[in-house]
Coordinates of C-alpha atoms in Angstrom, one line a residue:
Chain A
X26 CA 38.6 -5.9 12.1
X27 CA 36.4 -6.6 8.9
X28 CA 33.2 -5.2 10.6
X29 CA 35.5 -2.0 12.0
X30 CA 36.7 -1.7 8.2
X31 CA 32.5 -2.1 7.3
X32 CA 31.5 1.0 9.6
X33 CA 34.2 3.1 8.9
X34 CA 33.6 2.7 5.6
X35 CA 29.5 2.9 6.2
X36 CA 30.3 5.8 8.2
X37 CA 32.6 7.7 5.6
X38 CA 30.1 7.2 2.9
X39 CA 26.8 8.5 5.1
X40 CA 29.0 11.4 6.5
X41 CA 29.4 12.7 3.0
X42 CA 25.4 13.3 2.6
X43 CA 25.4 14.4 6.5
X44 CA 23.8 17.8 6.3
X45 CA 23.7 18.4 2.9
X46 CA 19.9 18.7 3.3
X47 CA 20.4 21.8 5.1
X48 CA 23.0 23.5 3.6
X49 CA 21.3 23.1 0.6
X50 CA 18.6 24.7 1.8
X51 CA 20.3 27.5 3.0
X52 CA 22.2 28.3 0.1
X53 CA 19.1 28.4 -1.8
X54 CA 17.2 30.8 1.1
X55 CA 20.5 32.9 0.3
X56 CA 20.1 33.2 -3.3
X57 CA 16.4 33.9 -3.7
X58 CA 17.3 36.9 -1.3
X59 CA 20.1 37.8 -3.5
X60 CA 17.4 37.3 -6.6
X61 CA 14.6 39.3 -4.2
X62 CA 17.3 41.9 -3.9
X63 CA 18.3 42.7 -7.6
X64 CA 15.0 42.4 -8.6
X65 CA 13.4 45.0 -5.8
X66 CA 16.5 47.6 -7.5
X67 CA 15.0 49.9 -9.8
X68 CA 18.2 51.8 -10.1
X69 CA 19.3 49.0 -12.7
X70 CA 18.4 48.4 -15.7
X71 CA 16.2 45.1 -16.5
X72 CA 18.9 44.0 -19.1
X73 CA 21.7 44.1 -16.3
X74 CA 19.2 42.8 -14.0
X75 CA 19.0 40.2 -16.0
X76 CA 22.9 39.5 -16.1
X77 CA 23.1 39.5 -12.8
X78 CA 20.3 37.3 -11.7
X79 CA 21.7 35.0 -14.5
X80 CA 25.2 35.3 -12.5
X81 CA 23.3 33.5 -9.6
X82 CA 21.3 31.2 -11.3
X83 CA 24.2 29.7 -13.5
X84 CA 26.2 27.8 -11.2
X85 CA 23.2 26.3 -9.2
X86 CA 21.7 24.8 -12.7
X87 CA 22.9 22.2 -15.2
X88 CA 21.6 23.2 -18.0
X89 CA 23.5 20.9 -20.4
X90 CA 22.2 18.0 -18.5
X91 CA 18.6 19.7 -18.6
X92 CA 18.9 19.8 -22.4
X93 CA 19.7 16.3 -23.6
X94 CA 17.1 15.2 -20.9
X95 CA 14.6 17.4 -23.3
X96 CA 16.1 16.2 -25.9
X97 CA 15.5 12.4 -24.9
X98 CA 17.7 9.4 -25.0
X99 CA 17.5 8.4 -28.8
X100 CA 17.4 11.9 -30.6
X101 CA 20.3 13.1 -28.6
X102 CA 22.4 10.0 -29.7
X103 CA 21.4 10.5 -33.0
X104 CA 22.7 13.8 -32.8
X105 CA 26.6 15.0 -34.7
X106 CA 29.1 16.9 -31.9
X107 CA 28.1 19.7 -34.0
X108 CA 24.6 19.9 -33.7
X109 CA 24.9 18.8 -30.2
X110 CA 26.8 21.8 -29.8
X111 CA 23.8 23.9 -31.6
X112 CA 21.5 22.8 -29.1
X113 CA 23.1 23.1 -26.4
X114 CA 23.7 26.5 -27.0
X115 CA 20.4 27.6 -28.3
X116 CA 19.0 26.0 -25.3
X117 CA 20.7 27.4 -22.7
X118 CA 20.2 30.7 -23.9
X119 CA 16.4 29.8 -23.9
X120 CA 16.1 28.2 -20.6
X121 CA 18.1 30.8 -19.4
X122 CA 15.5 33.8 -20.9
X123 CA 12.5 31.7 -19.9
X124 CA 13.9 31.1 -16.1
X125 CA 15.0 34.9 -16.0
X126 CA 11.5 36.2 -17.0
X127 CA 9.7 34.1 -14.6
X128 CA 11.5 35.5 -11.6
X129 CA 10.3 39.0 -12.9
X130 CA 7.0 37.7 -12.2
X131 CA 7.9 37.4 -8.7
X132 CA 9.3 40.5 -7.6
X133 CA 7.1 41.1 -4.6
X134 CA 6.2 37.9 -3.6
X135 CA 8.5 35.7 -1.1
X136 CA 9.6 32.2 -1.4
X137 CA 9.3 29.6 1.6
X138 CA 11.4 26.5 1.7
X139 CA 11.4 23.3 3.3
X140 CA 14.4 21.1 4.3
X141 CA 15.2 19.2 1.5
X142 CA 14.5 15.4 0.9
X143 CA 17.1 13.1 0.2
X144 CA 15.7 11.0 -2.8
X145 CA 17.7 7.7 -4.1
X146 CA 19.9 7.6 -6.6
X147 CA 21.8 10.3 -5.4
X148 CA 19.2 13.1 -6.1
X149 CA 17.1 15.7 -3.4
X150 CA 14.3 17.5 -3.7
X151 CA 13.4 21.0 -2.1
X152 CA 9.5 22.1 -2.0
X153 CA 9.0 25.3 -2.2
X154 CA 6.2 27.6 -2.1
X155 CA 5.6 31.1 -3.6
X156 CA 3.8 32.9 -1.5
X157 CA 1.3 35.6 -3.7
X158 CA -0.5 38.0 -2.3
X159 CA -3.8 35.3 -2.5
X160 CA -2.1 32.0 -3.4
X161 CA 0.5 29.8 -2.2
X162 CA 2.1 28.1 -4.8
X163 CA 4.5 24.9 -5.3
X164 CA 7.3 25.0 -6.6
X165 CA 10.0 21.9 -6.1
X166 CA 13.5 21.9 -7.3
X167 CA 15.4 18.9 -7.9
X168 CA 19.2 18.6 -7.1
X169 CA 21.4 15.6 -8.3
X170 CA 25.3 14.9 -7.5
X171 CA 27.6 15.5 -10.4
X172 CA 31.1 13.7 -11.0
X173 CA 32.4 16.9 -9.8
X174 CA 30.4 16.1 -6.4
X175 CA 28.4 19.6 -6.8
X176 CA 25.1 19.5 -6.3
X177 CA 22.9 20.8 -9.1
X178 CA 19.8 21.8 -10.3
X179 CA 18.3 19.7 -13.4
X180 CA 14.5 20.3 -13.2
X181 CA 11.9 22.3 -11.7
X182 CA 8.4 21.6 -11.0
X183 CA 6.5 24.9 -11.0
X184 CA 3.1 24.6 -9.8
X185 CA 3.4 20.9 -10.8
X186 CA 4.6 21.1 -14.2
X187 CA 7.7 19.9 -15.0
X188 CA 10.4 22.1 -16.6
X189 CA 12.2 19.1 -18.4
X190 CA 8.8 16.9 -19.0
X191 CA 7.3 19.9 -20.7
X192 CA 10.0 20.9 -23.2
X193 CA 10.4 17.0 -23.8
X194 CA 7.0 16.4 -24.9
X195 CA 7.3 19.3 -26.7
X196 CA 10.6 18.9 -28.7
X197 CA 9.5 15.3 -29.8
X198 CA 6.1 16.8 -30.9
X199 CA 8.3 19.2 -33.2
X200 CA 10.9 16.6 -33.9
X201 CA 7.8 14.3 -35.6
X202 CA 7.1 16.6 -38.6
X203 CA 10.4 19.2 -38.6
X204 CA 14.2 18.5 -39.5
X205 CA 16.3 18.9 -36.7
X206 CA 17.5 21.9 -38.7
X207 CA 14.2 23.5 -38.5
X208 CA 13.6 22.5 -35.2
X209 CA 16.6 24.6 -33.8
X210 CA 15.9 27.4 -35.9
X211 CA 12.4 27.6 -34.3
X212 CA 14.2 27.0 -30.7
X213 CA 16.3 30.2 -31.7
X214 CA 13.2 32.5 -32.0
X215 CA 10.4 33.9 -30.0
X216 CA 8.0 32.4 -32.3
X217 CA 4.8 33.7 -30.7
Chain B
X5 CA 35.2 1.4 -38.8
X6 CA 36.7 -0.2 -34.9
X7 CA 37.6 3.6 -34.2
X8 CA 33.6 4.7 -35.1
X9 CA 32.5 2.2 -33.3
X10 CA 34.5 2.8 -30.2
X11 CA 33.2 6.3 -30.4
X12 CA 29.7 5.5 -30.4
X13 CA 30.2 3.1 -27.3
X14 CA 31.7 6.1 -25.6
X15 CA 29.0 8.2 -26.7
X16 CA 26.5 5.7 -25.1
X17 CA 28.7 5.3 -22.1
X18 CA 28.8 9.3 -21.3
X19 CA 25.2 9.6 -21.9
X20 CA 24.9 7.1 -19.4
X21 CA 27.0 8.4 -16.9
X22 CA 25.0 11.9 -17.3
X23 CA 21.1 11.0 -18.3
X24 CA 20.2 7.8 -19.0
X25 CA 19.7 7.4 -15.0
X26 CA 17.2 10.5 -15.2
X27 CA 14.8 9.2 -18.1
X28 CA 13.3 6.6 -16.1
X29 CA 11.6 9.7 -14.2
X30 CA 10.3 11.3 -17.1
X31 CA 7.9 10.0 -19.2
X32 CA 8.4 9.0 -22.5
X33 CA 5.9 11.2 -24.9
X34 CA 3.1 9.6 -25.7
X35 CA 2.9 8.8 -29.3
X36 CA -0.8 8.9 -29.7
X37 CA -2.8 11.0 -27.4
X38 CA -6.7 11.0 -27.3
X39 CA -7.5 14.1 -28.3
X40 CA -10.5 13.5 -30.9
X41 CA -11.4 17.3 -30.6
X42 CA -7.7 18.3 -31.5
X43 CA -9.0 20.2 -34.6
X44 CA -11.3 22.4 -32.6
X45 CA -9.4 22.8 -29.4
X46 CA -6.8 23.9 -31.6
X47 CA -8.4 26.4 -33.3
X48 CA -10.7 27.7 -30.0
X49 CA -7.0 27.8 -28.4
X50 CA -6.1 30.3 -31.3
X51 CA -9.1 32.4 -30.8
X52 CA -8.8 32.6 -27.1
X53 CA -4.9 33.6 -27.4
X54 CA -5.6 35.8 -30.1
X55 CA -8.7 38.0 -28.2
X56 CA -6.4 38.1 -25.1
X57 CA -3.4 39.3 -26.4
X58 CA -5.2 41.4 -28.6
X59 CA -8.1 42.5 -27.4
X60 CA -8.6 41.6 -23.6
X61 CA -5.0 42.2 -22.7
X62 CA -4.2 45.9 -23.8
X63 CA -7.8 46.7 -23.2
X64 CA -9.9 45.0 -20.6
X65 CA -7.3 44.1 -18.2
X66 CA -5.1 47.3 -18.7
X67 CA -8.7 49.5 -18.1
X68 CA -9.4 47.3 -15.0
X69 CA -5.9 47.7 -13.8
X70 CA -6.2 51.4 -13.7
X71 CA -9.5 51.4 -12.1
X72 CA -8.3 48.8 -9.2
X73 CA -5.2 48.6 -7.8
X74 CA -3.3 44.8 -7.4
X75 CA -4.6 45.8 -3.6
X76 CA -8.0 46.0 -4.9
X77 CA -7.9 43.3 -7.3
X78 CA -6.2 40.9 -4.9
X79 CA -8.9 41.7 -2.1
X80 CA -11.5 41.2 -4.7
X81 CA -9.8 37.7 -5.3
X82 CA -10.2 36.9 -1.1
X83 CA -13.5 37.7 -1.2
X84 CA -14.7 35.2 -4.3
X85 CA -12.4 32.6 -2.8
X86 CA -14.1 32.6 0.5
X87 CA -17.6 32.5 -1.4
X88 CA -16.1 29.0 -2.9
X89 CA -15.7 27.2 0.7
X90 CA -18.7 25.1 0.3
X91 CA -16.9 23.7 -2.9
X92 CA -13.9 23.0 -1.1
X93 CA -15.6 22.0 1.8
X94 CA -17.8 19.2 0.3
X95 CA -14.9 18.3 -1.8
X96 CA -12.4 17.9 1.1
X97 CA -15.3 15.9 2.8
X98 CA -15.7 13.4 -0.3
X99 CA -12.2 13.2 -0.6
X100 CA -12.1 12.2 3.1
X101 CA -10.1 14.9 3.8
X102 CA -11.6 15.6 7.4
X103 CA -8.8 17.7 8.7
X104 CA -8.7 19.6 5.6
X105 CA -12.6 20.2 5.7
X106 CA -12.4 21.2 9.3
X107 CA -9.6 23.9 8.5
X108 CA -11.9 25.5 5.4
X109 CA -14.9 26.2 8.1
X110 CA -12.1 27.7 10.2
X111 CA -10.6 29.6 7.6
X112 CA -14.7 30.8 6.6
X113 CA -15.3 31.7 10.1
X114 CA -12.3 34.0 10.7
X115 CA -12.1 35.7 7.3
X116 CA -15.9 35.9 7.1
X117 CA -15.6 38.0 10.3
X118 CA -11.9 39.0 10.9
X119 CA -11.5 39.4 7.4
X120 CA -14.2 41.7 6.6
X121 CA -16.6 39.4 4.8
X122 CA -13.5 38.2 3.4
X123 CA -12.2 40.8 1.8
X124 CA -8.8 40.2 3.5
X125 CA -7.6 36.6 4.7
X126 CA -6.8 37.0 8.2
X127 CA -6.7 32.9 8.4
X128 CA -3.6 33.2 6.4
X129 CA -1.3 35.7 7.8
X130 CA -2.5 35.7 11.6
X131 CA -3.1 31.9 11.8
X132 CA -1.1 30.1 9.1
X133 CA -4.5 28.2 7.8
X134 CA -3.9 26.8 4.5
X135 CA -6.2 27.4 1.8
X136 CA -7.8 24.3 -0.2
X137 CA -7.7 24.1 -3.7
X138 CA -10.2 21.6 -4.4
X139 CA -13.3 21.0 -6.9
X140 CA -15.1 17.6 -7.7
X141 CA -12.6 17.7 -10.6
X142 CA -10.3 16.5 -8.5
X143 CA -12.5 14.5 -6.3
X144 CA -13.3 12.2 -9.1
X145 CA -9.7 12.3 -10.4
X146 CA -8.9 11.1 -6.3
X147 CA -11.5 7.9 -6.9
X148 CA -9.9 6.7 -10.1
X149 CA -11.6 8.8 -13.1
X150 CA -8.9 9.2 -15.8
X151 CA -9.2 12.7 -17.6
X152 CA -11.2 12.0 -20.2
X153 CA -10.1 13.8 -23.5
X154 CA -9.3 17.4 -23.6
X155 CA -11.9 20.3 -24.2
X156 CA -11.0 23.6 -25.1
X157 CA -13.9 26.4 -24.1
X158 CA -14.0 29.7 -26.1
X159 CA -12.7 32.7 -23.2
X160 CA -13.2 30.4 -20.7
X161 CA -9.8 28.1 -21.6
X162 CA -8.2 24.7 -21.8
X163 CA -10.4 22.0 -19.4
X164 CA -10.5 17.9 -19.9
X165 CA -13.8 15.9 -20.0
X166 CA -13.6 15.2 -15.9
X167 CA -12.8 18.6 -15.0
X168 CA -15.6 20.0 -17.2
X169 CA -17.7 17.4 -15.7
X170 CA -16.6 18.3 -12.2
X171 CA -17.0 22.3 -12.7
X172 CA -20.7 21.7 -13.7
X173 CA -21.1 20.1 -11.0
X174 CA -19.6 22.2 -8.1
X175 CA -22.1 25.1 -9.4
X176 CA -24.8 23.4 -7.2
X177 CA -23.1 24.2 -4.0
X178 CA -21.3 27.7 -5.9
X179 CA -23.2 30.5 -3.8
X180 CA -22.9 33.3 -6.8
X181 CA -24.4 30.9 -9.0
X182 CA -28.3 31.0 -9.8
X183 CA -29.2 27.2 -9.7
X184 CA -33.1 26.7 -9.9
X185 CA -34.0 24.0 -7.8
X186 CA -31.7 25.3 -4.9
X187 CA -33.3 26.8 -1.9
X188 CA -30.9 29.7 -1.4
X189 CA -29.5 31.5 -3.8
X190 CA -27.1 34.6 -3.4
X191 CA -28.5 36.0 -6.7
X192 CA -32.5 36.8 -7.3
X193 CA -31.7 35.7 -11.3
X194 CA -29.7 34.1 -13.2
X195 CA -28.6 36.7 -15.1
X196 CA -27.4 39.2 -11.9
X197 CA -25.3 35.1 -11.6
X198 CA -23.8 35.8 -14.7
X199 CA -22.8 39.2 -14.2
X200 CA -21.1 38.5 -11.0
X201 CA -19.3 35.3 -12.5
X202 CA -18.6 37.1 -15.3
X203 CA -16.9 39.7 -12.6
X204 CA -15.1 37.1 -11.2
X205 CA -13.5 36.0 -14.5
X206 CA -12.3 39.5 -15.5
X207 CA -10.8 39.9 -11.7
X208 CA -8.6 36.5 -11.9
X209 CA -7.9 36.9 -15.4
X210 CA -6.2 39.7 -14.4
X211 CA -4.5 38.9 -11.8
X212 CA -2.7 36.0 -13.7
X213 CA -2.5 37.8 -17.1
X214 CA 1.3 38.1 -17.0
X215 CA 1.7 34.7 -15.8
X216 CA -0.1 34.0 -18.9
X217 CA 2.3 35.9 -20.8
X218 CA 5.4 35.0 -20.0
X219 CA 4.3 31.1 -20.0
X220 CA 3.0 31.3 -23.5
X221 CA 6.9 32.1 -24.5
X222 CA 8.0 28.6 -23.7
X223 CA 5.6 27.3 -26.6
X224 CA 6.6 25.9 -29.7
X225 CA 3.3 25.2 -30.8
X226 CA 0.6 26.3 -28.1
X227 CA -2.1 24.0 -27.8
X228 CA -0.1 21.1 -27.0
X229 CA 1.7 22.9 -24.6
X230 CA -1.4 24.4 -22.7
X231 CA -2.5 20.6 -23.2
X232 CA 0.5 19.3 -21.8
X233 CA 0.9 21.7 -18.4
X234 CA -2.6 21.7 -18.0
X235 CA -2.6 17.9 -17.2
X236 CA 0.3 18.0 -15.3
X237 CA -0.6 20.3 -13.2
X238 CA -4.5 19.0 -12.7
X239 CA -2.6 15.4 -11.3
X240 CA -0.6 17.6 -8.8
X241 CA -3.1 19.4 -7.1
X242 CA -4.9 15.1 -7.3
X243 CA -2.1 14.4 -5.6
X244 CA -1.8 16.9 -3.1

């Protein structure tokens, strides 16, 4: 009876992950031809372009997890709610831009992906490649299980450089000579 | 004071729940980096960006771009890149990389003929043949040799002490080079050499000029950042 319990319960818990690596897959083959689609449209304007690929993008992405892992452990706890709040809206909308104006890059190019690996700790990688007219490029997305059992996107590795690594060594570069203050102003601009 | 407290072990505990599992896969920044041209790469970094944006960008590129077409440009690109398979091949071969090796003759035999002296890559799109990126960069980096310290080059861009190394090196086996003391040479002199690397520069520089662009908008402050993505991506393609 206790071993029946044991494999039902073994059974349950694999069954849950049974095929995820696939259908994550496909979802994301679906959206980079939704992404393909909007950006081959020349009839729309790259502002609403813009809205709509961020309308895709959104709900595949945690951003606010993406941020305080930018952030790093021991700044983001030192942080107030309100200037948590601060950066997580100045980042998003600058994650957002900087994701946005890559795909523009892209617009005639196609994306190929693997089946996705199942990594521990709840997390799953997809290789990709994006397929130029001369190169063949990596790009690898990493998914982790939320609370809310969704899985999402918290980094991307595009042609081996790391989304979240890069803007973390970054912000505590900045962080070591600016105010936090200061350091979210610059965040807020374009500054070269 | 109890209530504070309480709110900073929920603090902890809901950072725990959402990131603290993720830090252990990114590394923590490194406090000191050995950098002991920082001054200079800096400043070389700020020339280079300035000519391009400035000078290279509106100009050179946009004058090339009208002349060739991306078809052009992008078949001009095939053609140098099949002129680099003895660096990939000997590369692949130190690197023990005999499959990989054994696919770049393939790949030089098809789009050498097929492709029209490899002006197109037929290996590619008929036969799904992989192209190597490899240089003795990365053979070193395979056998152990850490990067070195970075070393910023004026026009020419952000390298480290192995790669520079390992790009001086793979000109012996570079046909479009002039090297003196090898038999063959594609080039009767060194300077017809430069004028065709030279050539070769302006067409990929092109080509990856809006990469370029769009990259540099993630910067806070450039150099690092260049520093930053150009090591991670140098270990990738070690990896691969």
């Amino acid at each position: 009876m206790k071993s029946f319990l044991f494999l039902s319960i073994f059974g349950l818990f694999f069954n849950l992950y049974a095929g995820v690596e696939e259908s994550i897959t496909d979802m994301m083959v679906k959206n980079s031809q939704k992404v393909t689609s909007i950006l081959k449209d020349k009839t729309i304007s790259k502002k609403k372009q813009d809205e709509q690929l961020i309308k895709i993008v959104d709900p595949l992405f945690d951003f606010k997890l993406m941020g305080t892992l930018c952030l790093g452990k021991t700044t983001y706890l030192g942080l107030s709610e309100e200037q948590k709040s601060k950066f997580h809206t100045v980042f998003n909308k600058k994650i957002k831009n900087s994701y946005t104006g890559k795909l523009h890059l892209y617009t005639d190019e196609k994306l190929e992906f693997d089946k996705a690996q199942m990594g521990k700790d709840k997390r799953l990688s997809l290789q990709s490649y994006l397929i130029t007219k001369t190169e063949r490029k990596s790009v690898i997305y990493k998914f982790y299980l939320s609370d809310e059992k969704q899985w999402l996107i918290y980094d991307v590795d595009i042609f081996g450089v790391s989304i979240v690594q890069t803007y973390r060594n970054q912000f505590a570069g900045a962080l070591k000579t600016k105010s936090f203050e200061q350091f979210l102003a610059e965040l807020n601009t374009d500054n070269i | 004071m109890r209530f504070i407290f309480f709110l900073f072990i929920i603090n902890i505990a809901l950072f725990a729940v959402d990131a603290d599992e993720f830090n252990d896969e990114f590394s923590e920044p490194k406090k000191e980096i050995f950098d002991p041209l920082s001054g200079y790469n800096r400043a070389v970094t700020g020339f280079n960006d300035y000519v391009f944006m400035n000078i290279i960008d509106p100009y050179v590129f946009a004058g090339y771009d009208y002349v060739a077409p991306l078809v052009v440009r992008s078949s001009v690109k095939s053609f140098f890149d099949n002129l680099k398979f003895p660096i990939t091949f000997v590369n692949n071969l130190l690197q023990t990389k005999f499959k990989r090796a054994w696919i770049d003759v393939e790949r030089f035999g098809v789009n050498t003929t097929f492709g029209l002296f490899g002006f197109f890559d037929p290996a590619t799109t008929w036969l799904g043949l992989p192209k190597s990126n490899e240089d003795f960069g990365q053979t070193l980096g395979y056998y152990g040799v850490g990067s070195g310290f970075p070393v910023v080059l004026p026009f020419l861009g952000h390298y480290n002490l192995r790669d520079l190394a390992g790009s001086l090196a793979d000109t012996s086996v570079d046909p479009i080079y002039y090297v003196d003391y090898r038999k063959y040479n594609a080039t009767e002199n060194a300077y017809q050499s430069w004028g065709i690397i030279s050539y070769r520069y302006l067409n990929e520089g092109s080509l990856r000029a809006d990469e370029y662009k769009e990259f540099r908008k993630d910067a806070l402050d450039l150099y690092p950042f260049i520093r930053d993505a150009y090591e991670q991506n140098r270990e990738m393609l070690i990896k691969e």
